[in-house]
Short mmCIF file of N, CA and C in Angstrom, two decimals:
data_model
loop_
_atom_site.label_atom_id
_atom_site.label_comp_id
_atom_site.label_asym_id
_atom_site.label_seq_id
_atom_site.Cartn_x
_atom_site.Cartn_y
_atom_site.Cartn_z
N MET T 1 -3.72 -3.38 27.61
CA MET T 1 -5.11 -3.76 26.76
C MET T 1 -5.11 -1.83 26.41
N LEU T 2 -4.54 -1.75 27.46
CA LEU T 2 -4.60 0.03 26.54
C LEU T 2 -3.22 0.25 25.20
N VAL T 3 -1.88 -0.33 25.74
CA VAL T 3 -0.57 -0.38 25.18
C VAL T 3 -0.96 -1.26 23.80
N LEU T 4 -1.93 -1.98 24.01
CA LEU T 4 -2.21 -3.07 22.95
C LEU T 4 -2.74 -1.96 21.81
N LEU T 5 -4.02 -1.15 22.17
CA LEU T 5 -4.85 -0.63 21.60
C LEU T 5 -4.16 0.51 21.01
N ALA T 6 -3.01 0.99 21.72
CA ALA T 6 -2.23 2.40 21.33
C ALA T 6 -1.32 2.20 20.25
N GLY T 7 -0.38 0.93 20.28
CA GLY T 7 0.24 0.12 19.66
C GLY T 7 -0.34 -0.27 18.40
N ILE T 8 -1.29 -0.82 17.96
CA ILE T 8 -2.05 -1.35 16.95
C ILE T 8 -2.50 0.08 16.41
N PHE T 9 -3.26 1.35 17.01
CA PHE T 9 -2.75 2.87 16.69
C PHE T 9 -1.64 3.41 15.54
N VAL T 10 -0.78 2.51 16.83
CA VAL T 10 0.63 3.74 15.96
C VAL T 10 0.64 3.03 14.64
N VAL T 11 1.17 1.52 14.61
CA VAL T 11 1.04 0.67 13.66
C VAL T 11 0.29 0.97 12.46
N HIS T 12 -0.98 1.20 13.05
CA HIS T 12 -2.16 1.39 11.58
C HIS T 12 -1.81 3.11 10.68
N ILE T 13 -1.66 3.90 12.17
CA ILE T 13 -1.03 5.33 10.91
C ILE T 13 0.08 5.38 10.24
N ALA T 14 1.38 4.58 11.13
CA ALA T 14 2.45 4.04 9.73
C ALA T 14 2.12 3.44 8.44
N THR T 15 0.90 2.67 8.97
CA THR T 15 0.54 2.31 6.77
C THR T 15 -0.08 3.20 6.33
N VAL T 16 -0.97 3.86 7.37
CA VAL T 16 -1.18 4.72 5.92
C VAL T 16 -0.48 5.57 5.75
N ILE T 17 0.68 6.13 6.21
CA ILE T 17 1.59 6.95 5.35
C ILE T 17 2.79 6.63 4.24
N MET T 18 2.80 5.08 5.41
CA MET T 18 3.90 4.13 4.40
C MET T 18 2.65 4.34 2.55
N LEU T 19 1.69 4.23 3.13
CA LEU T 19 0.82 3.53 1.67
C LEU T 19 0.48 5.18 0.62
N PHE T 20 0.35 5.87 1.26
CA PHE T 20 0.29 7.19 0.49
C PHE T 20 1.72 8.13 0.11
N VAL T 21 2.89 7.31 0.43
CA VAL T 21 4.30 7.74 0.02
C VAL T 21 4.66 6.91 -0.71
N SER T 22 4.09 5.42 -0.86
CA SER T 22 4.38 4.32 -1.47
C SER T 22 3.72 4.83 -3.55
N THR T 23 2.09 5.48 -2.90
CA THR T 23 1.49 5.67 -4.35
C THR T 23 2.09 6.44 -4.31
N ILE T 24 2.32 8.13 -3.62
CA ILE T 24 2.89 8.80 -4.65
C ILE T 24 4.36 9.41 -5.36
N ALA T 25 5.24 8.84 -4.75
CA ALA T 25 6.85 9.26 -5.28
C ALA T 25 6.75 7.88 -6.33
N ASN T 26 7.68 8.34 -7.11
CA ASN T 26 7.69 7.37 -8.19
C ASN T 26 9.09 7.06 -8.33
N VAL T 27 9.68 6.17 -7.44
CA VAL T 27 10.42 5.14 -6.67
C VAL T 27 10.65 3.74 -6.41
N TRP T 28 9.60 3.17 -7.65
CA TRP T 28 9.11 1.45 -7.79
C TRP T 28 10.42 0.91 -8.60
N MET T 29 10.58 1.41 -9.75
CA MET T 29 12.20 1.07 -10.31
C MET T 29 13.04 2.28 -10.26
N VAL T 30 13.93 1.46 -10.06
CA VAL T 30 15.79 2.07 -10.30
C VAL T 30 16.70 1.47 -11.34
N ASN T 31 16.81 3.09 -11.89
CA ASN T 31 17.90 2.21 -12.91
C ASN T 31 19.13 3.23 -12.43
N SER T 32 20.57 2.53 -12.33
CA SER T 32 21.65 3.59 -12.46
C SER T 32 22.41 3.10 -13.46
N SER T 33 23.02 4.22 -14.39
CA SER T 33 23.79 3.96 -15.87
C SER T 33 24.74 5.05 -16.14
N SER T 34 25.05 5.52 -16.63
CA SER T 34 26.12 6.63 -17.17
C SER T 34 25.24 7.91 -17.48
N PHE T 35 23.99 7.50 -17.38
CA PHE T 35 23.28 8.75 -17.84
C PHE T 35 22.50 9.36 -16.78
N GLY T 36 22.73 9.23 -15.56
CA GLY T 36 22.60 8.79 -14.15
C GLY T 36 21.63 8.26 -13.84
N THR T 37 20.48 8.40 -12.73
CA THR T 37 19.75 7.62 -12.08
C THR T 37 18.13 7.95 -12.23
N ILE T 38 17.29 6.74 -13.35
CA ILE T 38 16.00 7.45 -13.76
C ILE T 38 15.60 6.38 -12.72
N SER T 39 14.38 6.94 -12.73
CA SER T 39 13.65 5.83 -11.71
C SER T 39 11.41 5.80 -12.14
N SER T 40 11.11 5.12 -12.22
CA SER T 40 9.69 5.45 -12.78
C SER T 40 8.87 5.08 -11.42
N GLY T 41 7.60 5.31 -11.51
CA GLY T 41 6.30 5.08 -10.71
C GLY T 41 5.92 4.45 -11.27
N LEU T 42 4.27 5.13 -10.44
CA LEU T 42 3.22 4.65 -10.96
C LEU T 42 2.78 6.11 -11.79
N TRP T 43 3.30 7.02 -11.84
CA TRP T 43 2.77 8.21 -13.05
C TRP T 43 3.66 9.06 -13.67
N LEU T 44 5.18 8.49 -12.36
CA LEU T 44 5.70 9.28 -14.30
C LEU T 44 7.36 8.74 -13.77
N MET T 45 8.14 9.41 -14.90
CA MET T 45 9.43 8.80 -14.75
C MET T 45 10.25 9.96 -15.06
N CYS T 46 11.46 9.67 -13.61
CA CYS T 46 12.07 10.74 -13.29
C CYS T 46 13.60 11.00 -13.66
N ASN T 47 14.24 11.34 -14.38
CA ASN T 47 15.37 11.20 -14.49
C ASN T 47 16.77 12.73 -13.79
N LYS T 48 16.19 13.58 -14.40
CA LYS T 48 16.32 14.66 -13.55
C LYS T 48 15.78 15.86 -13.97
N THR T 49 14.52 15.34 -14.62
CA THR T 49 12.89 16.11 -14.84
C THR T 49 12.44 15.13 -14.67
N CYS T 50 10.99 15.33 -14.07
CA CYS T 50 9.79 14.19 -14.48
C CYS T 50 8.95 14.06 -15.82
N THR T 51 8.84 13.22 -15.98
CA THR T 51 7.90 13.21 -17.61
C THR T 51 6.67 12.12 -17.73
N GLN T 52 5.60 11.44 -18.63
CA GLN T 52 4.90 11.21 -18.63
C GLN T 52 5.50 9.70 -18.69
N LEU T 53 5.04 8.60 -17.40
CA LEU T 53 5.52 7.10 -17.40
C LEU T 53 5.16 6.78 -19.08
N PRO T 54 6.44 5.76 -19.82
CA PRO T 54 6.16 5.73 -21.31
C PRO T 54 5.34 4.40 -21.22
N VAL T 55 4.34 3.99 -21.10
CA VAL T 55 3.72 2.62 -21.26
C VAL T 55 3.01 1.98 -22.03
N SER T 56 3.22 0.99 -22.90
CA SER T 56 3.14 0.31 -23.96
C SER T 56 1.47 -0.30 -24.51
N SER T 57 1.05 -0.35 -25.37
CA SER T 57 -0.45 0.08 -24.94
C SER T 57 -1.25 -1.72 -24.07
N ARG T 58 -0.16 -1.93 -24.39
CA ARG T 58 -0.55 -3.70 -24.05
C ARG T 58 0.19 -3.77 -22.31
N ASP T 59 0.59 -2.68 -21.83
CA ASP T 59 0.55 -2.61 -20.18
C ASP T 59 -0.21 -1.65 -20.22
N GLU T 60 -0.84 -0.86 -20.45
CA GLU T 60 -1.77 0.25 -20.02
C GLU T 60 -2.78 -0.17 -18.87
N ALA T 61 -3.57 -0.99 -19.23
CA ALA T 61 -4.52 -1.74 -18.53
C ALA T 61 -3.51 -2.21 -17.10
N SER T 62 -3.16 -2.65 -16.98
CA SER T 62 -1.80 -3.35 -15.87
C SER T 62 -1.34 -2.32 -14.94
N LEU T 63 -0.95 -1.21 -15.76
CA LEU T 63 -0.70 0.18 -14.94
C LEU T 63 -2.14 0.88 -14.03
N LYS T 64 -2.92 0.26 -15.29
CA LYS T 64 -3.93 2.09 -14.63
C LYS T 64 -4.53 0.65 -13.68
N ALA T 65 -4.21 -0.39 -13.03
CA ALA T 65 -5.41 -1.56 -12.28
C ALA T 65 -4.05 -0.78 -11.28
N VAL T 66 -2.71 -1.29 -10.89
CA VAL T 66 -2.24 -0.73 -10.56
C VAL T 66 -2.27 0.12 -9.42
N GLN T 67 -2.65 1.07 -10.64
CA GLN T 67 -3.02 2.68 -9.86
C GLN T 67 -4.25 2.89 -8.52
N ALA T 68 -5.36 1.74 -9.68
CA ALA T 68 -6.54 2.17 -9.26
C ALA T 68 -6.68 0.63 -7.25
N PHE T 69 -5.75 0.08 -7.41
CA PHE T 69 -5.95 -0.69 -6.44
C PHE T 69 -5.25 0.13 -5.25
N MET T 70 -4.08 0.51 -5.92
CA MET T 70 -3.01 1.16 -4.98
C MET T 70 -3.67 2.91 -4.08
N ILE T 71 -4.76 3.17 -4.96
CA ILE T 71 -5.63 4.29 -4.61
C ILE T 71 -7.00 3.39 -3.42
N LEU T 72 -7.18 2.58 -3.67
CA LEU T 72 -8.24 2.02 -3.25
C LEU T 72 -7.38 1.07 -1.43
N SER T 73 -6.58 0.53 -2.10
CA SER T 73 -5.39 0.79 -0.71
C SER T 73 -5.87 1.39 0.21
N ILE T 74 -5.34 2.97 -0.02
CA ILE T 74 -5.22 3.67 0.66
C ILE T 74 -6.52 3.71 1.54
N ILE T 75 -7.81 4.42 0.87
CA ILE T 75 -9.08 4.19 0.92
C ILE T 75 -9.42 3.85 2.17
N PHE T 76 -9.28 2.26 1.72
CA PHE T 76 -9.72 1.57 2.44
C PHE T 76 -9.15 1.60 3.99
N SER T 77 -7.52 1.93 3.88
CA SER T 77 -7.00 2.51 5.77
C SER T 77 -7.25 3.41 6.08
N VAL T 78 -7.90 4.35 5.41
CA VAL T 78 -8.17 5.42 5.99
C VAL T 78 -9.70 5.34 6.84
N VAL T 79 -10.24 4.66 5.69
CA VAL T 79 -11.80 4.37 6.33
C VAL T 79 -11.70 2.76 7.66
N ALA T 80 -10.79 1.77 7.70
CA ALA T 80 -10.33 1.30 9.04
C ALA T 80 -9.73 1.97 10.04
N LEU T 81 -9.37 3.29 10.32
CA LEU T 81 -8.38 3.85 11.08
C LEU T 81 -9.57 4.85 11.53
N ILE T 82 -10.77 5.23 10.61
CA ILE T 82 -11.97 6.00 10.90
C ILE T 82 -12.98 4.81 12.15
N LEU T 83 -13.15 3.87 11.61
CA LEU T 83 -13.56 2.77 11.64
C LEU T 83 -13.31 2.77 13.04
N PHE T 84 -11.76 2.18 13.19
CA PHE T 84 -11.39 1.93 14.62
C PHE T 84 -12.09 3.04 15.47
N ILE T 85 -11.84 3.87 15.69
CA ILE T 85 -12.06 5.04 15.89
C ILE T 85 -12.88 5.46 16.81
N ILE T 86 -14.04 5.06 15.72
CA ILE T 86 -15.96 5.35 16.22
C ILE T 86 -15.83 4.35 16.84
N GLN T 87 -15.34 2.93 16.34
CA GLN T 87 -15.92 1.57 17.56
C GLN T 87 -14.81 1.59 18.76
N LEU T 88 -13.94 2.45 18.79
CA LEU T 88 -13.13 2.40 20.48
C LEU T 88 -14.51 3.55 20.92
N PHE T 89 -15.32 4.73 20.74
CA PHE T 89 -15.77 4.79 21.79
C PHE T 89 -17.49 4.91 21.68
N THR T 90 -17.65 3.97 20.40
CA THR T 90 -18.97 3.40 20.85
C THR T 90 -19.92 2.25 20.89
N LEU T 91 -18.45 0.83 21.04
CA LEU T 91 -18.65 -0.25 20.40
C LEU T 91 -18.77 -0.71 22.35
N GLU T 92 -19.27 -1.93 22.87
CA GLU T 92 -19.98 -2.23 23.84
C GLU T 92 -18.99 -2.94 24.57
N LYS T 93 -18.58 -2.63 25.84
CA LYS T 93 -17.47 -4.00 26.40
C LYS T 93 -17.35 -5.59 26.23
N GLY T 94 -16.20 -6.02 25.56
CA GLY T 94 -16.20 -7.44 24.84
C GLY T 94 -16.10 -7.76 23.79
N LYS T 95 -16.86 -6.16 23.21
CA LYS T 95 -16.91 -7.25 22.07
C LYS T 95 -16.28 -6.72 20.80
N ARG T 96 -15.98 -7.70 19.16
CA ARG T 96 -14.89 -7.05 18.85
C ARG T 96 -14.88 -6.32 17.65
N PHE T 97 -13.88 -5.78 17.27
CA PHE T 97 -13.90 -4.91 16.41
C PHE T 97 -14.18 -5.84 14.25
N TYR T 98 -14.79 -6.33 14.38
CA TYR T 98 -15.30 -6.93 13.24
C TYR T 98 -14.60 -6.38 11.95
N MET T 99 -16.15 -4.57 12.15
CA MET T 99 -15.94 -4.39 10.86
C MET T 99 -14.69 -3.34 10.09
N THR T 100 -13.60 -3.35 11.39
CA THR T 100 -12.42 -2.35 11.30
C THR T 100 -11.57 -3.67 10.46
N GLY T 101 -10.97 -4.88 11.18
CA GLY T 101 -10.94 -5.63 10.78
C GLY T 101 -11.29 -6.38 9.44
N ALA T 102 -12.55 -5.97 9.55
CA ALA T 102 -13.24 -6.33 7.96
C ALA T 102 -12.22 -5.60 6.73
N VAL T 103 -12.76 -4.39 7.34
CA VAL T 103 -12.00 -3.50 6.04
C VAL T 103 -10.86 -3.54 5.71
N MET T 104 -9.62 -3.49 6.40
CA MET T 104 -8.18 -3.75 6.67
C MET T 104 -7.51 -4.50 6.05
N LEU T 105 -8.59 -6.19 5.73
CA LEU T 105 -7.95 -7.22 5.16
C LEU T 105 -8.31 -6.48 3.47
N VAL T 106 -9.67 -6.52 3.38
CA VAL T 106 -9.86 -5.69 2.35
C VAL T 106 -8.62 -4.85 1.95
N CYS T 107 -8.54 -3.82 3.04
CA CYS T 107 -7.32 -2.81 2.15
C CYS T 107 -5.94 -3.61 1.80
N TRP T 108 -5.68 -5.11 2.70
CA TRP T 108 -4.34 -6.03 2.03
C TRP T 108 -5.21 -6.69 1.42
N MET T 109 -6.12 -6.74 0.63
CA MET T 109 -6.13 -7.21 -0.47
C MET T 109 -6.34 -6.98 -1.84
N CYS T 110 -6.13 -5.00 -1.25
CA CYS T 110 -5.57 -4.56 -2.76
C CYS T 110 -4.38 -3.93 -2.65
N ILE T 111 -4.25 -4.04 -2.18
CA ILE T 111 -2.42 -4.00 -1.31
C ILE T 111 -1.43 -4.81 -2.38
N LEU T 112 -2.20 -6.66 -1.78
CA LEU T 112 -1.61 -7.21 -3.06
C LEU T 112 -1.83 -8.02 -3.87
N ILE T 113 -3.18 -7.17 -4.69
CA ILE T 113 -3.33 -7.62 -5.74
C ILE T 113 -2.65 -6.21 -6.39
N ALA T 114 -2.16 -4.94 -6.63
CA ALA T 114 -1.81 -4.17 -6.77
C ALA T 114 -0.29 -4.46 -7.13
N VAL T 115 0.84 -5.20 -6.12
CA VAL T 115 1.59 -5.42 -6.04
C VAL T 115 2.37 -6.46 -6.76
N SER T 116 1.56 -7.33 -6.76
CA SER T 116 1.27 -8.56 -7.59
C SER T 116 1.11 -8.22 -9.04
N ILE T 117 0.74 -7.52 -9.35
CA ILE T 117 0.32 -6.68 -11.09
C ILE T 117 1.68 -6.44 -11.57
N TYR T 118 2.06 -5.15 -10.78
CA TYR T 118 2.78 -4.97 -11.05
C TYR T 118 4.75 -5.62 -11.24
N THR T 119 4.55 -6.33 -9.73
CA THR T 119 5.44 -7.26 -9.85
C THR T 119 5.57 -7.98 -11.45
N ALA T 120 4.50 -9.11 -11.60
CA ALA T 120 4.68 -9.95 -12.67
C ALA T 120 4.52 -8.85 -14.00
N ARG T 121 3.83 -7.41 -14.37
CA ARG T 121 4.54 -6.86 -15.62
C ARG T 121 5.42 -6.25 -15.62
N PHE T 122 6.00 -5.35 -14.44
CA PHE T 122 6.27 -4.77 -14.82
C PHE T 122 8.28 -4.52 -14.18
N THR T 123 8.25 -5.46 -13.55
CA THR T 123 9.31 -5.10 -13.11
C THR T 123 10.68 -6.17 -14.15
N GLY T 124 11.67 -5.13 -14.02
CA GLY T 124 12.88 -5.65 -15.00
C GLY T 124 12.34 -5.52 -16.60
N LYS T 125 11.38 -4.65 -17.05
CA LYS T 125 10.89 -4.64 -18.12
C LYS T 125 10.55 -3.10 -18.86
N ARG T 126 11.32 -1.71 -18.06
CA ARG T 126 10.96 -0.61 -17.93
C ARG T 126 11.73 -0.40 -19.64
N LEU T 127 11.60 0.48 -20.31
CA LEU T 127 11.96 1.04 -21.56
C LEU T 127 13.70 1.58 -21.24
N TYR T 128 14.64 1.45 -21.30
CA TYR T 128 15.51 3.06 -21.40
C TYR T 128 15.97 2.10 -19.54
N PHE T 129 15.64 1.01 -19.63
CA PHE T 129 16.41 0.24 -18.25
C PHE T 129 17.00 -0.57 -18.49
N THR T 130 18.23 -0.86 -18.39
CA THR T 130 19.72 -1.42 -18.49
C THR T 130 19.87 -2.56 -17.41
N ASN T 131 19.85 -2.00 -16.37
CA ASN T 131 20.09 -2.51 -14.68
C ASN T 131 18.84 -2.20 -13.88
N PRO T 132 17.64 -2.49 -13.91
CA PRO T 132 17.30 -2.08 -13.01
C PRO T 132 17.26 -2.92 -11.69
N HIS T 133 16.71 -2.16 -10.78
CA HIS T 133 16.53 -2.84 -9.30
C HIS T 133 15.19 -2.32 -8.25
N HIS T 134 14.54 -2.83 -7.77
CA HIS T 134 13.55 -2.30 -6.96
C HIS T 134 13.79 -0.60 -6.46
N GLY T 135 13.49 0.18 -5.94
CA GLY T 135 12.85 1.25 -5.45
C GLY T 135 12.16 1.44 -3.95
N TYR T 136 12.30 2.00 -3.50
CA TYR T 136 11.42 2.44 -1.93
C TYR T 136 10.22 2.44 -2.15
N CYS T 137 9.89 2.75 -2.65
CA CYS T 137 7.95 3.16 -2.90
C CYS T 137 7.82 1.19 -3.16
N PHE T 138 9.04 0.74 -3.96
CA PHE T 138 7.64 -1.03 -3.95
C PHE T 138 8.59 -1.46 -2.70
N ILE T 139 8.85 -1.23 -1.96
CA ILE T 139 9.42 -1.91 -0.41
C ILE T 139 8.54 -1.51 0.29
N LEU T 140 8.62 -0.67 0.25
CA LEU T 140 7.27 0.14 0.91
C LEU T 140 5.31 -0.14 1.08
N ALA T 141 5.17 -0.92 0.09
CA ALA T 141 4.10 -1.46 -0.23
C ALA T 141 3.88 -2.68 0.12
N TRP T 142 5.28 -3.20 0.22
CA TRP T 142 5.26 -4.85 0.45
C TRP T 142 5.22 -5.12 2.26
N ILE T 143 5.82 -4.09 2.83
CA ILE T 143 5.83 -3.56 3.91
C ILE T 143 4.33 -3.62 4.98
N CYS T 144 3.90 -2.43 3.99
CA CYS T 144 2.48 -2.00 3.67
C CYS T 144 1.29 -3.32 4.22
N PHE T 145 1.96 -4.54 3.02
CA PHE T 145 1.39 -5.52 2.44
C PHE T 145 1.35 -6.22 4.48
N CYS T 146 2.36 -6.21 4.55
CA CYS T 146 2.28 -7.17 5.89
C CYS T 146 1.65 -6.25 7.16
N PHE T 147 1.79 -5.14 7.54
CA PHE T 147 1.14 -4.95 8.34
C PHE T 147 0.03 -4.31 8.51
N SER T 148 -0.63 -4.20 6.86
CA SER T 148 -1.76 -4.16 7.35
C SER T 148 -2.86 -5.86 7.07
N PHE T 149 -2.79 -6.54 6.81
CA PHE T 149 -2.20 -8.16 6.87
C PHE T 149 -2.59 -8.48 9.15
N ILE T 150 -1.38 -8.38 9.01
CA ILE T 150 -1.20 -8.37 10.97
C ILE T 150 -1.88 -7.40 11.66
N ILE T 151 -2.55 -6.30 11.60
CA ILE T 151 -3.53 -4.73 11.68
C ILE T 151 -5.11 -5.67 11.09
N GLY T 152 -5.39 -6.53 10.82
CA GLY T 152 -6.64 -7.05 10.33
C GLY T 152 -6.71 -8.02 10.97
N ILE T 153 -5.95 -8.64 11.25
CA ILE T 153 -5.98 -10.23 11.57
C ILE T 153 -6.13 -9.75 13.12
N LEU T 154 -5.25 -8.68 13.86
CA LEU T 154 -5.28 -7.96 15.05
C LEU T 154 -6.72 -7.44 15.54
N TYR T 155 -7.60 -7.05 14.32
CA TYR T 155 -8.38 -6.15 14.79
C TYR T 155 -9.61 -7.23 15.15
N LEU T 156 -9.50 -8.85 14.31
CA LEU T 156 -10.39 -9.46 14.43
C LEU T 156 -10.27 -10.27 15.63
N VAL T 157 -9.28 -9.85 16.33
CA VAL T 157 -8.79 -10.83 17.53
C VAL T 157 -9.64 -10.13 19.21
N LEU T 158 -8.81 -8.78 18.83
CA LEU T 158 -9.17 -7.98 20.18
C LEU T 158 -10.64 -7.65 20.20
N ARG T 159 -10.58 -7.48 21.61
CA ARG T 159 -12.35 -7.24 22.09
C ARG T 159 -11.72 -5.91 22.93
N LYS T 160 -12.53 -5.64 22.90
CA LYS T 160 -12.88 -4.50 23.60
C LYS T 160 -12.94 -4.63 24.91
N LYS T 161 -12.20 -3.94 26.24
CA LYS T 161 -11.86 -3.79 27.66
C LYS T 161 -12.93 -3.28 28.39
#
């Protein structure tokens, strides 16, 4: 049981780190062209230098929603990690980690909303991109989506022994 708890804890920390990286770095969409590699993220568009992300007024609300939900997912994931540590030392034997699991599933839902909006609104629709493909931040966000769901379910099922 201790090995399982340690494994979940390590995967949870890895998920938090990957959420930070996928939100902060600007490599959600990448375009390789004769001008060089251009990447765009949630905040900036980078070639050799980074500039403000050009977004049409029609897509601005969608981008703000993606940014907000990714930040919320980081907050909920960190809160779940802290709550797990607190429950690990204060929870009675035989009880389940319901609160930690619920907060982690809220994190999962925030990631789902953010990545789904980005996929629907911005995939392949960037200005100056002729041959776009997804960058590592987009892929990390989907990996965090899977990990947070698995961790949330494990927290709900797991009992303290």
